[in-house]
C-alpha positions as MATLAB code, in Angstrom:
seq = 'XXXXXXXXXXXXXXXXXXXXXXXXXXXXXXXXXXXXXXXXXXXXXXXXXXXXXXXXXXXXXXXXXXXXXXXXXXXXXXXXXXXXXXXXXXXXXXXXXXXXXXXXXXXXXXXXXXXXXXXXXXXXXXXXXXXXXXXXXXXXXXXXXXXXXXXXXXXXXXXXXXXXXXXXXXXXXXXXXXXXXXXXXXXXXXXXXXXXXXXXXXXXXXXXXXXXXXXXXXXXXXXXXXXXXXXXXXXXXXXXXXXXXXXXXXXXXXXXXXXXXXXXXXXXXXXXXXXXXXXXXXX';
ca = [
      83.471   64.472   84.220;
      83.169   61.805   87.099;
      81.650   59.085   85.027;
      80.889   57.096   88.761;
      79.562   60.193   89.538;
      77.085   60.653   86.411;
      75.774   57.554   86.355;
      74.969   58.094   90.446;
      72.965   60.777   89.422;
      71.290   59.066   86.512;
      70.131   55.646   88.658;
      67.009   57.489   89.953;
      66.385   58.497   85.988;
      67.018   55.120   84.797;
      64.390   51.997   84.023;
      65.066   49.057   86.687;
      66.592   46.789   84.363;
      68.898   49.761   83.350;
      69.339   50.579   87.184;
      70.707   47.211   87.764;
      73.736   47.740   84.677;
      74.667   50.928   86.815;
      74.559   49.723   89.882;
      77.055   46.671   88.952;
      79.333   49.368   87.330;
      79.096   51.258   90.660;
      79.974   48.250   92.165;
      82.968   47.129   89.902;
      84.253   50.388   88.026;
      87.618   48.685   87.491;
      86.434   45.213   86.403;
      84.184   46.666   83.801;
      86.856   48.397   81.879;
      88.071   44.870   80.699;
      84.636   43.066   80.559;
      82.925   42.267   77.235;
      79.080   44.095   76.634;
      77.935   40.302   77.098;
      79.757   40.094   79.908;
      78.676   43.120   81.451;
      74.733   41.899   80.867;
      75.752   38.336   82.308;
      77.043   39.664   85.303;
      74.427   42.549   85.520;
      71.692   40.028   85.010;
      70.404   42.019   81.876;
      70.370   41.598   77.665;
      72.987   43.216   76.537;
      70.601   45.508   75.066;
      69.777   46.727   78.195;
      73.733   47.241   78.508;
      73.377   49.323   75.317;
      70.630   51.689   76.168;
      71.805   52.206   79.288;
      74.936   53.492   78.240;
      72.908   55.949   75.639;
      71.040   57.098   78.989;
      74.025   58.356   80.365;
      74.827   60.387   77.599;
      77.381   58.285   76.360;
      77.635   56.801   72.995;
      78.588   53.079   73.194;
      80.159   50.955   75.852;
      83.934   51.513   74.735;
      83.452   55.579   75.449;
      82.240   54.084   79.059;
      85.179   52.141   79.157;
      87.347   55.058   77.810;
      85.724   57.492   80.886;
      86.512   54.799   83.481;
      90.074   54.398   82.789;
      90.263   57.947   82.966;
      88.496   57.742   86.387;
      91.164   54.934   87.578;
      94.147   57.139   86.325;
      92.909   60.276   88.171;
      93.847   61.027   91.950;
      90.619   60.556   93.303;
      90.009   58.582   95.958;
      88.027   55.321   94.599;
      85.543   55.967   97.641;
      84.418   59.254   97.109;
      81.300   58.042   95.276;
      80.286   55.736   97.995;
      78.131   55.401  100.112;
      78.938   56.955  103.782;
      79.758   54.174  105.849;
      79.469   53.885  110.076;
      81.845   55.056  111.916;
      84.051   57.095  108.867;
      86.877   58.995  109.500;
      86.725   62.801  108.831;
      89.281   63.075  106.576;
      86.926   60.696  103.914;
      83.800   62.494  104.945;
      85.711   65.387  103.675;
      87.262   64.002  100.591;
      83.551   62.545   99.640;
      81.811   66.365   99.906;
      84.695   68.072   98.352;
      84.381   65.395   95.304;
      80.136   65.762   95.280;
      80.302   69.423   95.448;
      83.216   69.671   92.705;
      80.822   67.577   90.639;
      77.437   69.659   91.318;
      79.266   72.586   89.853;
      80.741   71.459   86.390;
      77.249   69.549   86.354;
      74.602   72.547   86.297;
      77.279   74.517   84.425;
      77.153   71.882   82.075;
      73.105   71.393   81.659;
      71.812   74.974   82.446;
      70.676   76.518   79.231;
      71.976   80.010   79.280;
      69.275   81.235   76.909;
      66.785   79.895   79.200;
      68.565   81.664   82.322;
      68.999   84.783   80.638;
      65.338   85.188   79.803;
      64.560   84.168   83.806;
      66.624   86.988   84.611;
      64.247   89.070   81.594;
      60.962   88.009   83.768;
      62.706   89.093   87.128;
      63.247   92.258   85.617;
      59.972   92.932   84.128;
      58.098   91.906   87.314;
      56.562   94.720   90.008;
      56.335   91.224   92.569;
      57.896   87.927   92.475;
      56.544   85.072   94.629;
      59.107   82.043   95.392;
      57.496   78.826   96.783;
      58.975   75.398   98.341;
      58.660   72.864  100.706;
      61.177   71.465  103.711;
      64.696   72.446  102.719;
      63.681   73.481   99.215;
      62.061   77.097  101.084;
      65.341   77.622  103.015;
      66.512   77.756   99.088;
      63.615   80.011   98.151;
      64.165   81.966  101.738;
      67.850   83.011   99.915;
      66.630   83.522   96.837;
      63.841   86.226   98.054;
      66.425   87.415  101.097;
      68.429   88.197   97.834;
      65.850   90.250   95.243;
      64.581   92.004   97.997;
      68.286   93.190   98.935;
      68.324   94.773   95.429;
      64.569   96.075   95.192;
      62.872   93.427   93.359;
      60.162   92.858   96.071;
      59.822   89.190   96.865;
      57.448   87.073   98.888;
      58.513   83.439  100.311;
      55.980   81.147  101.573;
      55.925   77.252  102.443;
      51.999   77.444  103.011;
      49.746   76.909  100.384;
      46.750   78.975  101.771;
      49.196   81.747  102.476;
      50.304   81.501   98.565;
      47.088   81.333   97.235;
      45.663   84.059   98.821;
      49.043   86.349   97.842;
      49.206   84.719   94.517;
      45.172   85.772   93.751;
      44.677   89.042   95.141;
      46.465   91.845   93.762;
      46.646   93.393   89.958;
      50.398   93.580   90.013;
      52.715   92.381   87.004;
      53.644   89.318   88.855;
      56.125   86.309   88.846;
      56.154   82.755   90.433;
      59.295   80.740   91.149;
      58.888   76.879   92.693;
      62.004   75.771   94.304;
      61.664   71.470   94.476;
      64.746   69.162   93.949;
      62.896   66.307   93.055;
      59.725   68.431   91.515;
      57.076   66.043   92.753;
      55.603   67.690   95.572;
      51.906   68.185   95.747;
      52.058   71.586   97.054;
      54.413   72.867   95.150;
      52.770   71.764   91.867;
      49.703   72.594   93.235;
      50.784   76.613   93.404;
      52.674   75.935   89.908;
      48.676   75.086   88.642;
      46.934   78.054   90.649;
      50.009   80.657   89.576;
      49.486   79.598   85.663;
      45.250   79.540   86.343;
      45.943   82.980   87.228;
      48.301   84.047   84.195;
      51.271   84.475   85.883;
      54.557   83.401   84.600;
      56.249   80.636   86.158;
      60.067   79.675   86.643;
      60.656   76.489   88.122;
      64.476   75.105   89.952;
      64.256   71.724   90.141;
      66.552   68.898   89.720;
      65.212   66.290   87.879;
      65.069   67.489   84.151;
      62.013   65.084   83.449;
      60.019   65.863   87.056;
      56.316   67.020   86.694;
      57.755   70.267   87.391;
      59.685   70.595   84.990;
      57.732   69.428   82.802;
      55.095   72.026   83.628;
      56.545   74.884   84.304;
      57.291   77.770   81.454;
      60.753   78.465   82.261;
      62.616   75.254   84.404;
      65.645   75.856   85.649;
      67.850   72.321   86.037;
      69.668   72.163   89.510;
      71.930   68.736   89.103;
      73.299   67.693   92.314;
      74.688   64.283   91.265;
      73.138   63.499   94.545;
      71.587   60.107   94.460;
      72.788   57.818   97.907;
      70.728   56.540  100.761;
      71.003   59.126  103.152;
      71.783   61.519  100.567;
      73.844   63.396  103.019;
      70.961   65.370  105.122;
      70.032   66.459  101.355;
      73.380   68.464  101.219;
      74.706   68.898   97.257;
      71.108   68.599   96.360;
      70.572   72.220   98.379;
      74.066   73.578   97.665;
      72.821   72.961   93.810;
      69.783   74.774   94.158;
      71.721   77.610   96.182;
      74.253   77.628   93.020;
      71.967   77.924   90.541;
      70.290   81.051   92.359;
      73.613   82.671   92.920;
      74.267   82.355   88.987;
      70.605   83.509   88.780;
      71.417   86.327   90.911;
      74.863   88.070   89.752;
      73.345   87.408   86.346;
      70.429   89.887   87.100;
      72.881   92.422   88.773;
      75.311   92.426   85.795;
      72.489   93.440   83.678;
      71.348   95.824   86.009;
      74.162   96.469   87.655;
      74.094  100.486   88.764;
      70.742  100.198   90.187;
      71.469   96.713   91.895;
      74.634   98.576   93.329;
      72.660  101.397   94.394;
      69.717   99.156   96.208;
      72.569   97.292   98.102;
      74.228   99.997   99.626;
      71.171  101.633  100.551;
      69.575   98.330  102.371;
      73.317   98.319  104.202;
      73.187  101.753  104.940;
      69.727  100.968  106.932;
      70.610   97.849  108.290;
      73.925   99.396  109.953;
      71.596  101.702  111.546;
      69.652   99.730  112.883;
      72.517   97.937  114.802;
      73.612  101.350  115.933;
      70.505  102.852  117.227;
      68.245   99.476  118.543;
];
């Protein structure tokens, strides 16, 4: 584990007083490691409560474990800018070394937090449903785009929309066993809750990949999915790890289904390549 990297993707979790003891860490990794939990609230301009419970909120269990992870993040190889912000003018090379270190870090984090019980029975509803309806909003429905591009390829039929009258009308008019899936990283858009509501009005399961565990989403949906990016800057990098998380999370989603069901997934494959090679032949 990163530990500059958690706590990045615990500031937009955290209360402001909390926020402001991780940000000061962020700021001075190396001093911290020989600074006193007083000291750390003095220069953090906090109690040292607040020192104390923000440690808990990172999942740690006192301030000598978070001095214990940052020596091991000062004895590692990694560059100490990777978990910076990106700065004008940056050379490639550290644009590089800062995505490499992000994406390294989405991965071991969902791996880490995705309940495999919970995935497993997502891959159960998938299954069991005659039509599956994915939903999102801005780069969110490029994610759900994949996703359906994906089912579809092995026969699960799949519908992807980023309009809500389009989804409401699909969502309410037909007696199919059906299945909804809301793609939203930050699982507070309107719309997107807004079909979560209509899809559960109508009694139809719902599956939700989001990335903030405690997001309305989340919070709402039957079956949430958790797609940690550790993704938490400024410019958030054109929304980069964030999407690659969501994109991981569906490819896990994914070869999990076809292992289960892996003859007929084989089967539906070859057969959609076997139409789409002739179609580039013959048109």
């Amino acid at each position: 584990m990163n530990i500059l990297l958690e706590i990045q993707t615990k500031l937009r979790e955290l209360s402001p007083n909390e926020s402001k003891v991780g940000k000061y860490v962020l700021a001075f990794p190396e001093a911290v490691i020989n600074l006193s939990t007083q000291d750390i609230a003095k220069n953090s301009q906090v109690s040292p409560a607040t020192v104390i419970r923000f440690v808990k909120s990172i999942g740690l269990e006192g301030v000598p474990q978070l001095k214990q992870q940052l020596s091991v993040w000062k004895a590692s190889a990694q560059s100490d800018t990777d978990f910076q912000e990106l700065r004008p003018n940056e050379e490639i090379d550290s644009i590089k070394s800062k995505l490499k270190a992000r994406i390294n870090h989405m991965t071991e984090l969902v791996n880490g937090h995705l309940n495999n019980e919970r995935l497993a029975k997502t891959v159960d509803l998938i299954d069991e449903a005659e039509l599956i309806f994915i939903f999102g909003i801005g780069a969110s429905f490029l994610v759900a785009q994949d996703l359906a591009q994906k089912l579809n390829r092995i026969g699960k039929i799949s519908i992807c929309a980023d309009n809500t009258h389009t989804m409401a009308v699909n969502l309410t008019n037909n007696n199919q066993k059906k299945l909804f899936i809301a793609v939203s990283d930050r699982g507070e858009s309107r719309e997107v809750l807004a079909m979560l509501d209509l899809a559960q009005a109508e009694n139809i399961e719902t599956i939700a990949i989001t990335g903030i565990e405690n997001s309305s989403l989340a919070k709402r949906a039957e079956y949430p999915l958790i797609s940690l990016s550790g993704e938490n800057f400024e410019f958030r990098h054109a929304a980069t790890v964030s999407m690659l998380a969501q994109l991981y999370l569906i490819d896990l989603l994914f070869y999990a289904y076809v292992s289960k069901n892996f003859d007929d997934a084989r089967e539906s494959v070859i057969r959609s390549l076997d139409i789409v090679r002739h179609l580039e032949k013959n048109y």
